XYZ file of C-alpha atoms in Angstrom:
568
model
C 93.112 185.941 102.699
C 93.190 183.390 99.877
C 92.545 179.666 100.169
C 96.228 178.990 100.860
C 96.563 181.786 103.395
C 98.049 184.318 100.924
C 97.020 187.940 100.941
C 94.307 188.942 98.460
C 95.451 191.182 95.614
C 93.781 194.609 95.173
C 92.262 193.564 91.825
C 90.643 190.511 93.390
C 89.449 192.588 96.339
C 87.686 195.036 93.985
C 86.175 192.127 92.074
C 84.871 190.507 95.263
C 83.377 193.844 96.368
C 81.485 194.139 93.055
C 80.095 190.601 93.307
C 78.567 191.124 96.716
C 75.623 192.949 95.171
C 73.541 190.434 93.198
C 72.202 192.845 90.565
C 72.365 193.360 86.808
C 74.158 196.708 87.191
C 77.491 195.117 88.101
C 77.635 192.465 85.344
C 79.681 194.541 82.893
C 82.121 195.696 85.578
C 82.600 192.165 86.899
C 83.085 190.813 83.370
C 85.734 193.390 82.444
C 87.647 193.016 85.714
C 87.484 189.197 85.625
C 88.609 189.084 82.016
C 91.546 191.368 82.773
C 92.543 189.378 85.866
C 92.383 185.962 84.168
C 94.151 187.283 81.056
C 97.086 188.592 83.075
C 97.342 185.424 85.161
C 97.249 183.184 82.074
C 100.424 184.839 80.787
C 102.357 183.868 83.906
C 102.976 180.651 85.780
C 100.362 177.884 85.641
C 100.361 177.585 89.422
C 99.474 181.270 89.771
C 96.583 180.759 87.388
C 95.320 177.755 89.402
C 95.608 179.721 92.648
C 93.717 182.631 91.054
C 90.885 180.325 89.948
C 90.706 178.759 93.409
C 90.514 182.233 94.962
C 87.709 183.194 92.569
C 85.752 180.123 93.682
C 86.449 180.499 97.399
C 85.456 184.198 97.419
C 82.174 183.628 95.540
C 83.098 185.296 92.230
C 82.350 182.174 90.183
C 79.057 181.754 92.052
C 78.069 185.282 91.031
C 79.024 184.553 87.411
C 76.878 181.407 87.431
C 73.857 183.233 88.832
C 74.332 186.159 86.420
C 73.611 183.850 83.463
C 69.965 183.825 84.591
C 69.658 187.627 84.722
C 67.333 189.436 82.320
C 69.267 190.522 79.202
C 67.044 193.599 78.847
C 68.490 195.050 82.078
C 72.128 194.496 81.044
C 74.025 196.781 78.704
C 74.999 194.477 75.846
C 72.304 191.856 76.471
C 72.975 188.331 75.281
C 76.496 189.150 74.049
C 77.628 190.046 77.584
C 76.007 186.906 79.045
C 77.696 184.761 76.372
C 81.097 186.231 77.247
C 80.367 185.594 80.911
C 79.522 181.945 80.113
C 82.770 181.504 78.172
C 84.825 183.025 80.989
C 82.988 180.930 83.601
C 83.694 177.664 81.774
C 87.356 178.671 81.462
C 87.639 179.376 85.198
C 85.946 176.070 86.105
C 88.638 174.032 84.294
C 92.188 173.601 85.555
C 91.773 174.481 89.247
C 94.007 171.647 90.440
C 93.531 169.929 93.810
C 92.268 172.021 96.713
C 90.358 171.567 99.922
C 86.748 171.994 98.609
C 87.239 169.911 95.476
C 84.435 167.484 96.360
C 81.886 170.256 96.894
C 83.113 172.020 93.777
C 82.713 168.917 91.581
C 79.386 167.574 92.819
C 77.544 170.727 93.904
C 78.909 173.790 92.133
C 79.659 172.369 88.666
C 76.108 170.957 88.175
C 74.686 174.380 89.016
C 77.056 175.966 86.488
C 75.974 173.468 83.831
C 72.319 174.163 84.626
C 72.896 177.925 84.172
C 74.690 177.357 80.860
C 71.859 175.167 79.559
C 69.312 177.758 80.735
C 71.122 180.469 78.754
C 71.380 178.167 75.708
C 67.633 177.462 75.805
C 66.863 181.177 76.092
C 69.060 181.910 73.066
C 67.364 179.115 71.114
C 63.895 180.513 71.840
C 65.044 183.996 70.835
C 66.512 182.633 67.586
C 63.265 180.837 66.746
C 61.262 184.033 67.317
C 63.629 186.240 65.339
C 63.759 185.559 61.609
C 67.173 187.172 61.133
C 68.785 185.016 63.824
C 72.355 184.691 62.545
C 73.829 186.648 65.471
C 71.735 184.751 68.033
C 72.766 181.395 66.512
C 76.388 182.498 66.728
C 75.961 183.240 70.442
C 74.109 179.910 70.878
C 77.018 178.071 69.264
C 79.475 179.892 71.533
C 77.524 178.873 74.654
C 77.536 175.235 73.511
C 81.291 175.494 72.956
C 81.576 176.505 76.608
C 79.414 173.520 77.572
C 81.605 171.190 75.508
C 84.761 172.633 77.059
C 83.355 171.957 80.526
C 82.199 168.426 79.607
C 85.591 167.472 78.189
C 87.233 168.367 81.514
C 84.475 167.010 83.809
C 82.927 163.963 82.139
C 80.664 163.208 85.097
C 78.517 166.201 84.058
C 77.331 164.371 80.893
C 74.665 162.494 82.868
C 73.490 165.775 84.347
C 73.249 167.328 80.860
C 71.262 164.405 79.471
C 68.842 164.586 82.416
C 68.293 168.362 82.207
C 64.928 169.663 81.018
C 66.655 172.572 79.264
C 68.726 170.175 77.151
C 65.600 168.139 76.436
C 63.869 171.252 75.056
C 66.931 171.978 72.909
C 67.056 168.358 71.780
C 63.491 168.265 70.437
C 63.919 171.467 68.413
C 63.525 170.900 64.666
C 65.642 173.861 63.557
C 68.621 172.841 61.405
C 71.033 175.341 62.982
C 70.222 174.168 66.509
C 70.538 170.503 65.473
C 73.890 171.217 63.835
C 75.245 172.833 66.996
C 74.181 169.977 69.309
C 75.491 167.196 67.066
C 78.754 169.072 66.438
C 79.231 169.519 70.198
C 79.042 165.770 70.858
C 81.375 165.130 67.926
C 83.979 167.547 69.363
C 83.692 165.985 72.832
C 84.204 162.407 71.575
C 87.001 163.455 69.241
C 88.910 165.309 72.003
C 88.512 162.545 74.606
C 87.709 159.105 73.269
C 87.769 157.554 76.712
C 84.539 159.373 77.513
C 82.612 156.886 75.361
C 83.690 153.925 77.501
C 83.048 155.827 80.762
C 79.561 157.017 79.892
C 77.688 153.732 79.932
C 75.103 152.302 77.571
C 72.194 154.372 78.820
C 73.877 157.716 78.189
C 75.223 156.504 74.825
C 71.760 155.287 73.871
C 70.242 158.718 74.604
C 72.904 160.478 72.551
C 72.697 158.000 69.641
C 68.883 158.165 69.579
C 69.081 161.922 69.108
C 71.825 161.662 66.459
C 70.047 158.927 64.443
C 66.757 160.825 64.589
C 68.363 164.021 63.278
C 70.182 161.991 60.637
C 66.965 160.382 59.387
C 64.696 163.453 59.607
C 66.957 166.095 58.126
C 68.387 166.608 54.669
C 71.006 169.143 55.688
C 74.480 167.894 54.671
C 76.102 169.602 57.667
C 73.893 167.688 60.090
C 74.454 164.442 58.165
C 78.246 164.856 58.166
C 78.378 165.619 61.922
C 76.018 162.726 62.748
C 77.970 160.199 60.663
C 81.289 161.334 62.166
C 79.899 161.083 65.686
C 78.592 157.570 65.138
C 81.929 156.503 63.656
C 83.781 157.913 66.695
C 81.434 156.100 69.096
C 81.896 152.801 67.290
C 85.685 153.258 67.078
C 86.145 153.906 70.789
C 83.642 151.352 72.107
C 83.349 147.873 70.655
C 80.309 147.112 72.788
C 78.275 149.671 70.882
C 78.370 147.604 67.646
C 75.893 145.066 68.907
C 73.763 147.805 70.477
C 73.572 149.723 67.187
C 72.801 146.560 65.162
C 70.024 145.587 67.496
C 68.555 149.055 68.076
C 68.966 150.718 64.658
C 68.218 148.103 62.029
C 68.287 149.438 58.496
C 70.557 152.344 59.393
C 73.093 151.313 56.764
C 70.482 151.282 53.980
C 69.153 154.614 55.189
C 72.646 156.087 55.107
C 73.264 154.795 51.602
C 69.884 155.979 50.330
C 69.809 159.435 51.881
C 73.425 160.510 52.307
C 75.329 158.992 49.440
C 76.892 161.670 47.212
C 76.507 164.547 49.704
C 80.233 165.283 50.001
C 81.313 162.979 52.840
C 81.277 159.546 51.219
C 84.567 158.490 52.848
C 83.200 158.901 56.377
C 79.895 157.387 55.273
C 81.709 154.311 53.950
C 83.409 153.866 57.314
C 80.039 153.912 59.049
C 78.549 151.448 56.609
C 81.553 149.129 57.045
C 81.085 149.217 60.811
C 77.361 148.500 60.476
C 77.819 145.571 58.070
C 80.975 144.079 59.526
C 79.232 141.654 61.937
C 76.060 140.918 59.937
C 75.939 138.391 57.070
C 75.036 139.855 53.705
C 72.061 137.556 53.253
C 70.488 138.470 56.530
C 71.172 142.097 55.833
C 69.536 141.864 52.424
C 66.453 140.059 53.755
C 66.080 142.402 56.646
C 66.497 145.355 54.285
C 63.660 144.065 52.091
C 61.473 143.603 55.129
C 62.292 147.078 56.314
C 61.495 148.482 52.878
C 58.124 146.726 52.813
C 57.350 147.868 56.336
C 58.359 151.397 55.432
C 56.134 151.309 52.337
C 53.151 150.107 54.383
C 53.728 152.770 57.009
C 54.132 155.490 54.397
C 51.003 154.341 52.540
C 48.962 154.364 55.750
C 50.297 157.785 56.654
C 49.583 159.242 53.223
C 46.075 157.786 53.299
C 45.481 159.337 56.689
C 46.732 162.696 55.465
C 44.561 162.479 52.345
C 41.424 161.678 54.339
C 42.210 164.501 56.693
C 42.563 166.933 53.802
C 39.326 165.683 52.246
C 37.438 166.262 55.491
C 38.765 169.793 55.626
C 38.150 170.419 51.911
C 34.509 171.732 52.113
C 35.385 174.119 54.867
C 38.498 175.243 53.004
C 36.517 175.709 49.768
C 33.841 177.769 51.532
C 36.497 179.842 53.238
C 38.279 180.342 49.920
C 35.032 181.385 48.199
C 34.154 183.741 51.025
C 37.576 185.369 50.914
C 37.399 185.624 47.122
C 33.952 187.274 47.225
C 35.103 189.655 49.935
C 38.163 190.568 47.909
C 36.064 191.075 44.752
C 33.594 193.241 46.694
C 36.422 195.414 48.021
C 37.869 195.732 44.525
C 34.452 196.704 43.141
C 33.967 199.310 45.880
C 37.416 200.683 45.215
C 36.689 200.874 41.466
C 33.330 202.589 42.038
C 34.913 205.059 44.416
C 37.651 205.869 41.914
C 35.073 206.269 39.121
C 32.973 208.611 41.299
C 36.038 210.670 42.200
C 37.057 210.941 38.549
C 33.508 211.982 37.556
C 33.420 214.610 40.286
C 36.839 215.879 39.259
C 35.665 216.081 35.639
C 32.497 217.990 36.595
C 34.495 220.446 38.687
C 36.900 220.982 35.786
C 33.991 221.598 33.388
C 32.365 224.087 35.754
C 35.640 225.914 36.183
C 36.154 226.101 32.412
C 32.562 227.309 31.918
C 32.998 229.989 34.557
C 36.281 231.135 33.027
C 34.693 231.274 29.567
C 31.767 233.364 30.823
C 34.092 235.684 32.705
C 36.243 236.247 29.617
C 33.188 236.845 27.438
C 31.972 239.379 30.007
C 35.354 241.089 29.907
C 35.274 241.230 26.089
C 31.784 242.710 26.212
C 32.928 245.370 28.666
C 35.914 246.187 26.477
C 33.601 246.618 23.475
C 31.433 249.016 25.454
C 34.358 251.082 26.743
C 35.699 253.960 24.606
C 38.972 253.404 22.844
C 40.785 255.866 25.102
C 39.862 253.912 28.266
C 40.719 250.452 26.991
C 44.400 250.807 27.801
C 43.552 252.136 31.265
C 41.188 249.208 31.849
C 43.838 246.721 30.762
C 46.346 248.347 33.106
C 43.909 247.998 35.998
C 43.463 244.318 35.154
C 47.210 243.818 35.101
C 47.552 245.563 38.454
C 44.840 243.362 39.981
C 46.488 240.255 38.554
C 49.882 241.346 39.917
C 48.362 242.061 43.331
C 46.694 238.641 43.347
C 49.937 236.894 42.383
C 51.881 238.819 45.016
C 49.268 238.027 47.683
C 49.370 234.313 46.871
C 53.167 234.300 46.832
C 53.425 236.191 50.130
C 50.941 233.816 51.738
C 52.912 230.819 50.491
C 56.188 232.344 51.707
C 54.805 233.198 55.146
C 53.312 229.725 55.576
C 56.638 228.180 54.621
C 58.548 230.462 56.992
C 56.053 229.697 59.735
C 56.588 225.987 59.267
C 60.346 226.526 59.395
C 60.221 228.761 62.477
C 57.550 226.847 64.366
C 60.110 225.333 66.667
C 61.641 228.766 67.340
C 58.194 230.179 68.100
C 57.510 227.324 70.458
C 60.817 227.989 72.205
C 59.934 231.683 72.450
C 56.538 230.918 73.985
C 58.171 228.522 76.426
C 60.726 231.171 77.373
C 57.978 233.762 77.882
C 56.048 231.327 80.068
C 59.123 230.563 82.139
C 59.979 234.242 82.482
C 56.427 235.059 83.539
C 56.522 232.335 86.172
C 59.950 233.440 87.436
C 58.909 237.106 87.598
C 55.738 236.185 89.462
C 57.785 234.102 91.878
C 60.287 236.929 92.438
C 57.451 239.404 92.944
C 55.940 237.170 95.618
C 59.297 236.835 97.327
C 59.866 240.590 97.302
C 56.371 241.120 98.710
C 57.127 238.658 101.479
C 60.412 240.373 102.285
C 58.822 243.858 102.275
C 56.485 242.996 105.148
C 57.831 244.953 108.132
C 58.118 243.392 111.494
C 56.212 245.167 114.280
C 58.271 247.983 115.777
C 59.159 247.798 119.396
C 58.773 250.967 121.441
C 61.803 252.543 123.080
C 62.577 251.646 126.598
C 61.633 254.080 129.352
C 64.031 257.035 129.980
C 65.488 257.726 133.378
C 65.638 261.220 134.937
C 69.378 261.501 134.473
C 69.102 260.539 130.773
C 66.263 263.001 130.229
C 68.312 265.855 131.828
C 71.308 264.995 129.648
C 69.179 265.077 126.463
C 67.752 268.505 127.400
C 71.260 269.929 127.845
C 72.254 268.603 124.394
C 69.171 270.211 122.844
C 69.871 273.632 124.466
C 73.498 273.534 123.322
C 72.434 272.736 119.776
C 69.894 275.616 119.736
C 72.483 278.056 121.050
C 75.029 276.976 118.429
C 72.509 276.968 115.563
C 70.053 279.865 115.984
C 66.901 279.811 113.877
C 66.618 282.092 110.775
C 62.860 282.616 111.237
C 61.905 286.260 112.262
C 59.282 287.271 114.780
C 55.732 288.496 114.018
C 56.609 292.222 114.566
C 59.566 291.921 112.197
C 57.326 290.378 109.555
C 54.785 293.255 109.780
C 57.515 295.893 109.493
C 59.025 294.140 106.493
C 55.596 293.998 104.809
C 54.994 297.746 105.288
C 58.394 298.619 103.882
C 57.714 296.460 100.817
C 54.313 298.205 100.311
C 55.871 301.654 100.393
C 58.563 300.751 97.929
C 55.992 299.271 95.563
C 53.820 302.445 95.799
C 56.780 304.671 94.995
C 57.689 302.488 92.020
C 54.192 302.730 90.590
C 54.165 306.553 90.914
C 57.542 306.909 89.212
C 56.457 304.561 86.463
C 53.325 306.701 85.777
C 55.320 309.916 85.465
C 57.893 308.264 83.208
C 55.147 306.931 80.993
C 53.536 310.456 80.685
C 56.872 312.035 79.718
C 57.440 309.333 77.110
C 54.024 309.964 75.564
C 54.706 313.703 75.505
C 57.988 313.190 73.676
C 56.353 310.960 71.078
C 53.594 313.531 70.470
C 56.121 316.350 70.001
C 58.136 314.264 67.548
C 55.065 313.434 65.481
C 53.970 317.120 65.404
C 57.303 318.251 64.120
C 57.332 315.682 61.371
C 53.775 316.450 60.198
C 54.279 320.299 60.233
C 57.319 320.409 57.904
C 59.698 322.122 60.210
C 62.659 321.771 57.872
C 61.060 323.232 54.660
C 59.195 326.275 56.120
C 61.230 329.307 57.241
C 61.268 329.752 60.896
C 58.782 332.465 61.942
C 59.584 334.809 64.634
C 58.005 334.157 67.905
C 56.050 336.938 69.562
C 58.833 337.577 71.908
C 61.417 337.723 69.163
C 62.644 334.151 69.593
C 63.026 331.715 66.735
C 61.370 328.269 66.560
C 63.516 325.595 68.260
C 64.599 322.581 66.344
C 63.324 319.030 67.012
C 66.482 317.806 68.711
C 66.447 320.816 70.979
C 62.855 320.071 71.920
C 63.655 316.465 72.633
C 66.734 317.351 74.662
C 64.964 319.925 76.738
C 63.793 318.379 79.937
C 62.022 321.472 81.351
C 60.596 323.927 78.760
C 59.757 327.497 79.741
C 56.162 328.632 79.637
C 56.901 330.943 76.700
C 58.416 328.264 74.601
C 55.637 325.909 75.550
C 53.045 328.454 74.417
C 54.974 328.924 71.215
C 54.951 325.239 70.528
C 51.301 325.036 71.260
C 50.601 327.866 68.823
C 52.709 326.220 66.225
C 50.932 322.911 66.695
C 47.541 324.561 66.220
C 46.037 324.876 62.719
C 46.800 327.912 60.575
C 43.301 329.331 60.728
C 43.172 329.211 64.461
C 46.500 331.016 64.772
C 45.409 333.825 62.422
C 42.172 334.344 64.276
C 44.079 334.585 67.488
C 46.400 337.172 65.944
């Protein structure tokens, strides 16, 4: 529920949930949601905007924003820019809340803590800008934070005393940087210009602190921007408070002469003339002139004493500075001499190496010419071809080496990836192998449970039925012996028949050869003793069983002629 008893909107509920965790991770989310919520409410009715701001305070959202300004920028995405936006949004939400129940606590307890956080962030930005040489962006953020401070001071003037008493503002005030001084002086100028009544409400002590800072920056700086802002601020203070005239005359004597001497002709003479008129309006010219002369003499004496002190200080440091300068000069000259000697030695060595190389090349070429003179004329061309081949091989080898080295440099990353992949694959395969080995381990087998008599009888019946339905094909021992004897007899008969067939075949071949060698076709057929003629070769081959007479006739015919005649 809100402060007036209304129901909390879903956007505010999400924002409150994010602010419960006091961490740097939620800063960006809280900033975006708060910016969206305030932007939508600012487009509607002013009372809705005031109620929204009161709800943000009552539910602790503004407290989280105030504490987030002290978070470390390194842990926040966006750094100082996000914190600066948070400071701007916080100052906007702290102005225009209207009247509500906790207004007293809000004004005297919460707003001082908000101002302290803003000054802490401003001091951190100032230190960062002084450390960083290119500090334009940091100075811009510093100026934006001080704009938020000025916006808050214009609405709640009682915070000015808290600002002037803060140690963070004191550190910012004593900074000598021109950009920082410009921002602080411009902030006070904007505050007094927007609300002139603040000058009368502040009191002399607060005005004195502010004017001391402004006059110091005006007298110590030569920046026209600082001078313009300081002169305008002093004019505004004197315009809105008549009691400050006497305070300025008494406290800052010679300010008019200083303004004329240092700031005349810097581009803001009209404002400067107004300041000078205010400073000289209540003081007679004679007194002003005499006091100015006294101030000039006092300033000359002070400057002379200061310059003398500085001169004596420099003279005391002169011997040490001279010795240091001489020592650094000698060290620099020694380094230069060593560098020159080293360069001369390198050049001499390079020259000697070049001479040796030229001498070696000259001797090698003379040796080649001598060899060519010794060689016959027919082998000179062959020798030159061999030299060309060697030179080509050398050039190709150098080029291939250069190409491979270049390719290796280009593919080094690919090779590294390949090695990494091989290593990973080897590890994975080893892991899978170990897992498979673990899975392959068998669990101990459990023996079967004991069989009962009825189960054993049933199994025997099943076995007998199976044997009767599927008789075995294996024969007995007597059948095996009988089969072996039958196979032996058949093998014996086959061998006998094969021997007789082979003898008949040999006989036929011998008869055919005898007929061919005896010239059976050219010689007239003689009469056999029995009155038979000689049979032809086909008849002999076709005859399976020859008679004894014919066989004797063939034998006589196969015998030599002499033998046959003797037998006759």
